[in-house]
Tab-separated table of C-alpha atoms in Angstrom:
chain	number	residue	atom	x	y	z
U	602	UNK	CA	3.761	-20.454	24.329
U	603	UNK	CA	2.368	-16.874	23.226
U	604	UNK	CA	3.843	-15.840	19.562
U	605	UNK	CA	5.487	-12.107	19.963
U	606	UNK	CA	7.325	-9.760	17.804
U	607	UNK	CA	9.376	-6.827	19.130
U	608	UNK	CA	9.639	-4.112	16.391
U	609	UNK	CA	12.413	-1.396	17.448
U	610	UNK	CA	14.068	-3.870	19.568
U	611	UNK	CA	17.315	-1.675	20.057
U	612	UNK	CA	15.740	0.979	21.430
U	613	UNK	CA	14.996	2.109	24.977
U	614	UNK	CA	11.391	0.610	25.046
U	615	UNK	CA	12.742	-2.415	23.015
U	616	UNK	CA	15.378	-3.189	25.205
U	617	UNK	CA	13.121	-3.009	28.467
U	618	UNK	CA	10.544	-5.264	26.470
U	619	UNK	CA	13.617	-7.817	25.538
U	620	UNK	CA	14.698	-7.786	29.313
U	621	UNK	CA	11.094	-8.506	30.272
U	622	UNK	CA	10.536	-11.577	27.827
U	623	UNK	CA	14.232	-12.974	28.268
U	624	UNK	CA	13.406	-13.215	32.258
U	625	UNK	CA	10.810	-16.030	30.994
U	626	UNK	CA	11.832	-17.449	27.947
U	627	UNK	CA	9.514	-20.234	28.268
U	628	UNK	CA	6.302	-18.405	27.867
U	629	UNK	CA	7.530	-16.877	24.602
U	630	UNK	CA	8.135	-17.679	20.905
U	631	UNK	CA	9.797	-14.504	19.429
U	632	UNK	CA	9.081	-14.331	15.740
U	633	UNK	CA	10.587	-10.864	14.570
U	634	UNK	CA	13.146	-8.427	16.171
U	635	UNK	CA	13.618	-5.209	14.187
U	636	UNK	CA	16.210	-2.205	14.819
U	637	UNK	CA	18.230	0.285	13.244
U	638	UNK	CA	22.104	0.918	13.011
U	639	UNK	CA	23.142	-1.442	15.974
U	640	UNK	CA	23.583	-4.433	14.363
U	641	UNK	CA	25.720	-5.964	17.159
U	642	UNK	CA	22.834	-5.588	19.707
U	643	UNK	CA	19.988	-6.546	17.222
U	644	UNK	CA	22.080	-9.818	16.653
U	645	UNK	CA	22.842	-10.467	20.253
U	646	UNK	CA	19.264	-9.969	21.019
U	647	UNK	CA	17.956	-12.377	18.479
U	648	UNK	CA	20.181	-15.176	19.643
U	649	UNK	CA	19.410	-14.369	23.155
U	650	UNK	CA	15.681	-14.640	22.338
U	651	UNK	CA	16.239	-17.350	19.436
U	652	UNK	CA	13.934	-15.180	17.002
U	653	UNK	CA	13.019	-16.311	13.639
U	654	UNK	CA	14.033	-13.326	11.623
U	655	UNK	CA	16.171	-10.283	12.576
U	656	UNK	CA	15.678	-6.986	10.248
U	657	UNK	CA	17.230	-3.733	10.144
U	658	UNK	CA	15.866	-0.747	8.753
U	659	UNK	CA	18.986	0.140	6.986
U	660	UNK	CA	19.431	-1.999	3.198
U	661	UNK	CA	23.105	-1.458	3.677
U	662	UNK	CA	23.687	-2.856	6.780
U	663	UNK	CA	22.401	-6.249	5.603
U	664	UNK	CA	25.384	-7.880	5.112
U	665	UNK	CA	26.728	-7.182	8.509
U	666	UNK	CA	23.518	-8.381	9.970
U	667	UNK	CA	23.832	-11.793	7.963
U	668	UNK	CA	27.422	-12.427	9.260
U	669	UNK	CA	26.579	-11.545	12.958
U	670	UNK	CA	24.079	-14.075	12.594
U	671	UNK	CA	25.896	-16.790	10.330
U	672	UNK	CA	25.241	-20.353	11.723
U	673	UNK	CA	22.351	-19.507	14.135
U	674	UNK	CA	19.788	-20.241	11.730
U	675	UNK	CA	17.792	-16.866	12.396
U	676	UNK	CA	17.015	-15.372	9.018
U	677	UNK	CA	18.199	-11.758	8.479
U	678	UNK	CA	16.670	-8.842	6.482
U	679	UNK	CA	16.722	-5.428	5.695
U	680	UNK	CA	14.565	-2.071	4.694
U	681	UNK	CA	10.931	-1.005	4.662
U	682	UNK	CA	9.515	-3.908	2.941
U	683	UNK	CA	11.017	-6.346	5.103
U	684	UNK	CA	9.835	-4.573	8.217
U	685	UNK	CA	6.405	-4.438	6.738
U	686	UNK	CA	6.539	-8.187	6.045
U	687	UNK	CA	7.594	-8.700	9.611
U	688	UNK	CA	4.254	-7.234	10.542
U	689	UNK	CA	2.259	-9.781	8.468
U	690	UNK	CA	4.008	-12.678	10.153
U	691	UNK	CA	0.904	-14.146	12.646
U	692	UNK	CA	1.726	-13.502	16.177
U	693	UNK	CA	-0.401	-13.021	19.119
U	694	UNK	CA	1.465	-9.777	20.209
U	695	UNK	CA	3.466	-7.101	19.107
U	696	UNK	CA	5.545	-4.476	20.509
U	697	UNK	CA	5.408	-1.158	18.319
U	698	UNK	CA	8.461	0.837	19.257
U	699	UNK	CA	9.902	1.962	16.115
U	700	UNK	CA	10.634	5.486	16.717
U	701	UNK	CA	8.508	8.136	14.349
U	702	UNK	CA	6.264	7.635	11.112
U	703	UNK	CA	8.556	4.549	10.034
U	704	UNK	CA	6.440	2.538	12.367
U	705	UNK	CA	3.116	3.272	10.971
U	706	UNK	CA	2.791	0.592	8.411
U	707	UNK	CA	4.466	-2.276	10.308
U	708	UNK	CA	1.886	-1.936	13.136
U	709	UNK	CA	-0.744	-1.607	10.422
U	710	UNK	CA	0.130	-4.909	9.113
U	711	UNK	CA	0.178	-6.444	12.401
U	712	UNK	CA	-3.571	-5.439	13.249
U	713	UNK	CA	-4.390	-6.676	9.817
U	714	UNK	CA	-3.207	-10.223	11.393
U	715	UNK	CA	-5.444	-9.468	14.355
U	716	UNK	CA	-2.550	-9.021	16.825
U	717	UNK	CA	-2.513	-7.354	19.965
U	718	UNK	CA	-0.553	-4.143	19.011
U	719	UNK	CA	1.460	-2.771	22.284
U	720	UNK	CA	1.587	1.036	20.929
U	721	UNK	CA	5.069	2.719	22.207
U	722	UNK	CA	5.038	4.366	18.690
U	723	UNK	CA	3.273	8.044	19.556
U	724	UNK	CA	3.224	8.830	15.832
U	725	UNK	CA	1.115	5.924	14.673
U	726	UNK	CA	-1.692	7.641	16.145
U	727	UNK	CA	-0.800	10.910	15.541
U	728	UNK	CA	-0.427	10.435	11.867
U	729	UNK	CA	-3.262	8.469	11.322
U	730	UNK	CA	-5.517	7.521	14.205
U	731	UNK	CA	-8.570	7.054	12.520
U	732	UNK	CA	-7.002	4.297	9.876
U	733	UNK	CA	-5.349	2.575	12.909
U	734	UNK	CA	-8.413	2.512	14.781
U	735	UNK	CA	-10.615	1.692	11.952
U	736	UNK	CA	-8.074	-1.328	11.118
U	737	UNK	CA	-8.162	-2.826	14.445
U	738	UNK	CA	-12.003	-2.817	14.650
U	739	UNK	CA	-12.132	-4.497	11.266
U	740	UNK	CA	-9.712	-7.032	11.846
U	741	UNK	CA	-10.517	-7.865	15.607
U	742	UNK	CA	-7.172	-6.422	16.568
U	743	UNK	CA	-6.473	-4.845	20.222
U	744	UNK	CA	-4.389	-1.529	21.050
U	745	UNK	CA	-3.199	-1.369	24.130
U	746	UNK	CA	-0.988	1.929	25.261
U	747	UNK	CA	2.561	1.689	26.188
U	748	UNK	CA	3.526	5.135	26.542
U	749	UNK	CA	3.598	5.433	30.666
U	750	UNK	CA	1.141	8.287	30.699
U	751	UNK	CA	-1.498	6.783	28.192
U	752	UNK	CA	-0.851	3.329	30.282
U	753	UNK	CA	-1.725	5.385	33.138
U	754	UNK	CA	-5.024	6.598	31.786
U	755	UNK	CA	-5.889	3.095	30.647
U	756	UNK	CA	-5.131	1.880	33.840
U	757	UNK	CA	-7.117	4.473	35.650
U	758	UNK	CA	-9.949	3.709	33.473
U	759	UNK	CA	-10.578	-0.049	34.113
U	760	UNK	CA	-14.259	-0.778	34.920
U	761	UNK	CA	-15.212	3.111	34.313
U	762	UNK	CA	-18.010	4.571	32.238
U	763	UNK	CA	-15.901	6.967	29.522
U	764	UNK	CA	-19.309	9.225	29.837
U	765	UNK	CA	-18.341	9.840	33.385
U	766	UNK	CA	-14.876	11.159	32.411
U	767	UNK	CA	-14.622	14.821	33.240
U	768	UNK	CA	-10.944	15.496	32.203
U	769	UNK	CA	-7.749	13.677	31.345
U	770	UNK	CA	-4.489	15.134	33.015
U	771	UNK	CA	-1.019	13.953	31.558
U	772	UNK	CA	1.941	14.569	33.550
U	773	UNK	CA	5.448	15.667	32.335
U	774	UNK	CA	8.839	16.433	33.806
U	775	UNK	CA	9.247	19.517	31.946
U	776	UNK	CA	12.476	18.349	30.570
U	777	UNK	CA	15.759	19.970	30.705
U	778	UNK	CA	14.720	23.575	30.356
U	779	UNK	CA	11.830	23.684	32.909
U	780	UNK	CA	13.734	25.769	35.382
U	781	UNK	CA	15.923	28.072	33.052
U	782	UNK	CA	15.143	31.542	32.581
U	783	UNK	CA	12.915	32.013	29.539
U	784	UNK	CA	15.454	34.485	27.507
U	785	UNK	CA	18.193	31.640	27.791
U	786	UNK	CA	15.780	29.148	25.633
U	787	UNK	CA	17.245	30.667	22.458
U	788	UNK	CA	20.757	29.770	22.858
U	789	UNK	CA	20.249	26.207	24.259
U	790	UNK	CA	22.747	23.985	23.332
U	791	UNK	CA	22.290	20.446	21.675
U	792	UNK	CA	24.155	19.010	24.537
U	793	UNK	CA	22.083	20.973	27.374
U	794	UNK	CA	18.800	19.799	25.513
U	795	UNK	CA	20.161	15.937	25.328
U	796	UNK	CA	20.198	15.516	29.432
U	797	UNK	CA	16.882	14.416	30.931
U	798	UNK	CA	16.312	15.346	34.711
U	799	UNK	CA	14.757	11.985	35.335
U	800	UNK	CA	14.438	9.590	32.517
U	801	UNK	CA	17.532	7.791	30.676
U	802	UNK	CA	16.271	7.754	27.097
U	803	UNK	CA	17.534	8.084	23.559
U	804	UNK	CA	18.740	11.454	22.626
U	805	UNK	CA	15.596	12.238	20.159
U	806	UNK	CA	13.488	11.196	22.856
U	807	UNK	CA	15.296	13.215	25.458
U	808	UNK	CA	15.049	16.220	23.179
U	809	UNK	CA	11.475	16.120	22.552
U	810	UNK	CA	10.832	16.218	26.275
U	811	UNK	CA	12.995	19.616	26.541
U	812	UNK	CA	10.670	20.886	23.732
U	813	UNK	CA	7.528	19.315	25.024
U	814	UNK	CA	7.257	17.773	21.639
U	815	UNK	CA	6.749	14.672	22.888
U	816	UNK	CA	4.170	15.912	25.396
U	817	UNK	CA	2.348	17.524	22.178
U	818	UNK	CA	2.360	14.230	20.612
U	819	UNK	CA	0.651	12.588	23.355
U	820	UNK	CA	-2.225	15.090	23.813
U	821	UNK	CA	-2.917	14.206	20.221
U	822	UNK	CA	-2.709	10.226	20.928
U	823	UNK	CA	-4.703	10.710	24.011
U	824	UNK	CA	-7.591	12.356	21.824
U	825	UNK	CA	-7.231	9.468	19.326
U	826	UNK	CA	-6.737	6.570	21.961
U	827	UNK	CA	-9.746	7.726	24.147
U	828	UNK	CA	-12.215	9.541	22.147
U	829	UNK	CA	-12.376	12.375	24.440
U	830	UNK	CA	-12.820	16.067	23.300
U	831	UNK	CA	-9.472	18.222	23.074
U	832	UNK	CA	-10.770	20.620	25.873
U	833	UNK	CA	-10.929	17.510	28.134
U	834	UNK	CA	-7.204	16.783	27.951
U	835	UNK	CA	-4.722	19.046	30.182
U	836	UNK	CA	-1.042	19.174	30.863
U	837	UNK	CA	0.799	19.633	34.370
U	838	UNK	CA	4.255	19.782	34.913
U	839	UNK	CA	5.061	17.298	37.414
U	840	UNK	CA	9.243	17.129	38.410
U	841	UNK	CA	9.207	13.947	39.956
U	842	UNK	CA	7.759	11.819	37.192
U	843	UNK	CA	6.094	9.288	39.877
U	844	UNK	CA	2.401	10.483	38.880
U	845	UNK	CA	2.106	9.297	35.471
U	846	UNK	CA	-1.128	10.973	34.314
U	847	UNK	CA	-4.744	11.330	36.114
U	848	UNK	CA	-7.971	10.681	35.308
U	849	UNK	CA	-10.957	13.102	36.670
U	850	UNK	CA	-14.720	12.357	37.028
U	851	UNK	CA	-17.871	14.261	37.067
U	852	UNK	CA	-18.146	13.492	40.700
U	853	UNK	CA	-15.038	15.434	41.472
U	854	UNK	CA	-12.792	12.361	41.958
U	855	UNK	CA	-9.112	12.379	40.855
U	856	UNK	CA	-7.857	8.878	39.575
U	857	UNK	CA	-3.818	9.181	39.701
U	858	UNK	CA	-1.719	6.175	38.454
U	859	UNK	CA	1.651	6.257	40.435
U	860	UNK	CA	5.190	4.388	40.065
U	861	UNK	CA	8.839	4.928	39.974
U	862	UNK	CA	9.989	6.021	36.588
U	863	UNK	CA	10.704	2.905	34.729
U	864	UNK	CA	9.242	1.768	31.347
U	865	UNK	CA	8.926	-1.608	32.489
U	866	UNK	CA	5.742	-0.800	34.219
U	867	UNK	CA	3.990	0.287	31.302
U	868	UNK	CA	5.569	-2.548	28.971
U	869	UNK	CA	4.818	-5.232	31.503
U	870	UNK	CA	1.171	-4.193	31.772
U	871	UNK	CA	0.967	-4.547	28.149
U	872	UNK	CA	2.951	-7.556	27.948
U	873	UNK	CA	0.548	-9.529	30.611
U	874	UNK	CA	-2.700	-7.749	30.504
U	875	UNK	CA	-5.546	-8.663	31.739
U	876	UNK	CA	-3.426	-9.938	34.341
U	877	UNK	CA	-1.148	-8.054	36.865
U	878	UNK	CA	2.350	-9.990	37.179
U	879	UNK	CA	5.823	-9.575	39.417
U	880	UNK	CA	7.653	-7.117	37.599
U	881	UNK	CA	11.491	-6.173	38.464
U	882	UNK	CA	10.519	-2.552	39.031
U	883	UNK	CA	11.471	-0.348	42.325
U	884	UNK	CA	8.716	0.047	44.636
U	885	UNK	CA	7.566	3.636	45.938
U	886	UNK	CA	8.789	4.616	49.355
U	887	UNK	CA	6.022	7.495	49.966
U	888	UNK	CA	7.583	8.655	53.148
U	889	UNK	CA	11.147	8.539	51.604
U	890	UNK	CA	9.641	11.012	48.718
U	891	UNK	CA	8.139	13.256	51.066
U	892	UNK	CA	6.247	15.546	48.482
U	893	UNK	CA	5.168	15.577	44.936
U	894	UNK	CA	5.335	19.094	42.789
U	895	UNK	CA	2.859	20.178	40.104
U	896	UNK	CA	2.938	23.591	38.381
U	897	UNK	CA	1.156	24.443	34.806
U	898	UNK	CA	3.358	24.456	31.682
U	899	UNK	CA	4.169	28.205	30.492
U	900	UNK	CA	2.934	28.784	26.888
U	901	UNK	CA	6.366	30.598	26.249
U	902	UNK	CA	8.365	27.751	27.155
U	903	UNK	CA	6.631	25.033	25.761
U	904	UNK	CA	4.869	26.293	22.080
U	905	UNK	CA	4.515	22.564	20.922
U	906	UNK	CA	1.640	22.412	22.913
U	907	UNK	CA	-0.309	25.062	21.626
U	908	UNK	CA	0.569	23.671	18.469
U	909	UNK	CA	-0.817	20.227	19.211
U	910	UNK	CA	-4.206	21.609	20.112
U	911	UNK	CA	-4.453	23.892	16.682
U	912	UNK	CA	-3.752	20.215	15.172
U	913	UNK	CA	-6.905	18.841	16.690
U	914	UNK	CA	-8.613	21.838	15.989
U	915	UNK	CA	-7.497	21.338	11.885
U	916	UNK	CA	-8.144	17.560	12.044
U	917	UNK	CA	-7.489	15.332	8.856
U	918	UNK	CA	-4.124	14.535	8.190
U	919	UNK	CA	-2.765	17.728	9.936
U	920	UNK	CA	-1.221	15.253	12.530
U	921	UNK	CA	1.058	13.760	9.720
U	922	UNK	CA	2.008	17.324	8.730
U	923	UNK	CA	2.855	18.198	12.680
U	924	UNK	CA	4.780	15.105	12.978
U	925	UNK	CA	6.603	15.291	9.901
U	926	UNK	CA	7.742	18.820	10.449
U	927	UNK	CA	8.646	18.039	13.884
U	928	UNK	CA	11.030	15.108	12.716
U	929	UNK	CA	12.858	17.473	10.286
U	930	UNK	CA	13.140	20.317	12.831
U	931	UNK	CA	14.723	17.887	15.265
U	932	UNK	CA	16.946	16.259	12.791
U	933	UNK	CA	18.053	19.938	12.024
U	934	UNK	CA	18.266	20.656	15.815
U	935	UNK	CA	20.680	17.631	16.237
U	936	UNK	CA	23.020	18.484	13.169
U	937	UNK	CA	23.157	22.136	14.887
U	938	UNK	CA	21.709	23.471	11.795
U	939	UNK	CA	18.895	25.665	13.569
U	940	UNK	CA	18.247	26.432	17.393
U	941	UNK	CA	16.184	25.107	20.142
U	942	UNK	CA	13.225	27.373	19.706
U	943	UNK	CA	13.441	27.284	15.824
U	944	UNK	CA	12.055	23.791	16.138
U	945	UNK	CA	8.426	25.362	17.158
U	946	UNK	CA	8.878	28.021	14.637
U	947	UNK	CA	9.475	25.468	11.535
U	948	UNK	CA	6.411	23.327	12.893
U	949	UNK	CA	4.264	26.298	13.307
U	950	UNK	CA	5.239	27.433	9.386
U	951	UNK	CA	4.729	24.006	7.966
U	952	UNK	CA	1.018	23.822	9.601
U	953	UNK	CA	0.261	27.522	8.335
U	954	UNK	CA	1.350	26.408	4.862
U	955	UNK	CA	-0.561	23.048	5.299
U	956	UNK	CA	-3.655	24.857	6.440
U	957	UNK	CA	-3.341	27.133	3.133
U	958	UNK	CA	-4.309	24.115	1.284
U	959	UNK	CA	-7.922	22.843	2.172
U	960	UNK	CA	-7.590	20.136	-0.438
U	961	UNK	CA	-4.774	18.353	1.680
U	962	UNK	CA	-6.422	18.727	4.800
U	963	UNK	CA	-9.519	17.012	4.144
U	964	UNK	CA	-7.949	13.992	1.994
U	965	UNK	CA	-9.051	10.905	2.657
U	966	UNK	CA	-7.384	9.024	5.319
U	967	UNK	CA	-5.400	6.240	3.817
U	968	UNK	CA	-1.985	4.803	3.982
U	969	UNK	CA	-0.657	6.310	0.715
U	970	UNK	CA	-2.539	9.583	1.434
U	971	UNK	CA	-0.873	9.645	5.196
U	972	UNK	CA	3.047	8.711	3.414
U	973	UNK	CA	2.642	11.431	0.741
U	974	UNK	CA	1.700	14.026	3.405
U	975	UNK	CA	4.486	13.094	5.435
U	976	UNK	CA	6.837	13.307	2.474
U	977	UNK	CA	5.301	16.822	1.708
U	978	UNK	CA	5.691	18.380	4.985
U	979	UNK	CA	9.229	17.156	5.276
U	980	UNK	CA	10.028	18.714	1.817
U	981	UNK	CA	8.286	21.983	2.982
U	982	UNK	CA	9.910	21.790	6.500
U	983	UNK	CA	13.239	21.847	4.645
U	984	UNK	CA	12.268	24.759	2.899
U	985	UNK	CA	11.285	26.787	5.787
U	986	UNK	CA	14.903	25.970	7.522
U	987	UNK	CA	16.269	27.487	4.309
U	988	UNK	CA	14.709	30.249	4.463
U	989	UNK	CA	15.499	30.579	8.146
U	990	UNK	CA	19.262	29.939	7.389
U	991	UNK	CA	19.237	32.781	4.467
U	992	UNK	CA	18.118	35.782	6.393
């Protein structure tokens, strides 16, 4: 029986992971489940999977969680320190699906225990790629990708020599505004950005899809995960979301991974790796699908992609700056304090300010430095947004 933990259990990826484990409960010993403000769901799943401990990220919700778990024997805890402690509990496999930079520290703790870390948290490698990879190597731990794009790349590379890879093509749905007139984007509303044409995801991820900030993070993650040069990474709009990514080889061949848009593909592959097992997902009917469409992304529609390549050129801690500024800009857009296109403007302004401080860019990549850089970038993003509001 494998010992597993699920970080971010109440989110979309976490819920799909819970679903797969609950279908085969005799194969798993669930140690820790973590979640956010949805205490009822966190407690329900902790009881469903008979977890050892359930942790909410919010200290103020601890008593509510304790009450929901009363009489079950399941431990309750709250706060960042408890999340990190959960990461230090010995297990074989961890799903890292906490959204944002908050997922970095618990994931690092899991790697220090030698666990396999199934990584659905893009920010972990974007903010601290070198630190994470070095930690995994030092403790003989393994990273497995769970983003559908990176899982597709990983699967296409099985048995292949990385020296033969010419390019990696990441597909993107294009989000809610892929067919909008460019001049309409300035006035795109929160409700319009929160509706994804293909996927049923949380609000933040859906908005990141509309702006392509999610794809920008994935571009950086691809460079970190697979060690390719930024010039080898391409993004293409694929509205059907059936081809999840492609790998191009020096002989001209392209290896593509296709599947219905269901996160249980990638989660199941990481959960069962190196085996393939039956999964409760739809099978593609290519004749019914009929055709697949592709087009190049427009720079003016998706400025986040250009910023991702700027971040890779800058290197160092600029990934942490990019992510932190993006998160704060997204917070402000959700609060309807800035417009849709203002998010990219704010992030670029923060990156430019960071570049003017070379000592910060070149600082050693430690967890403390990443954390401090994250806090500083959030402060600068708030200042940038305040300046915009004052104009």
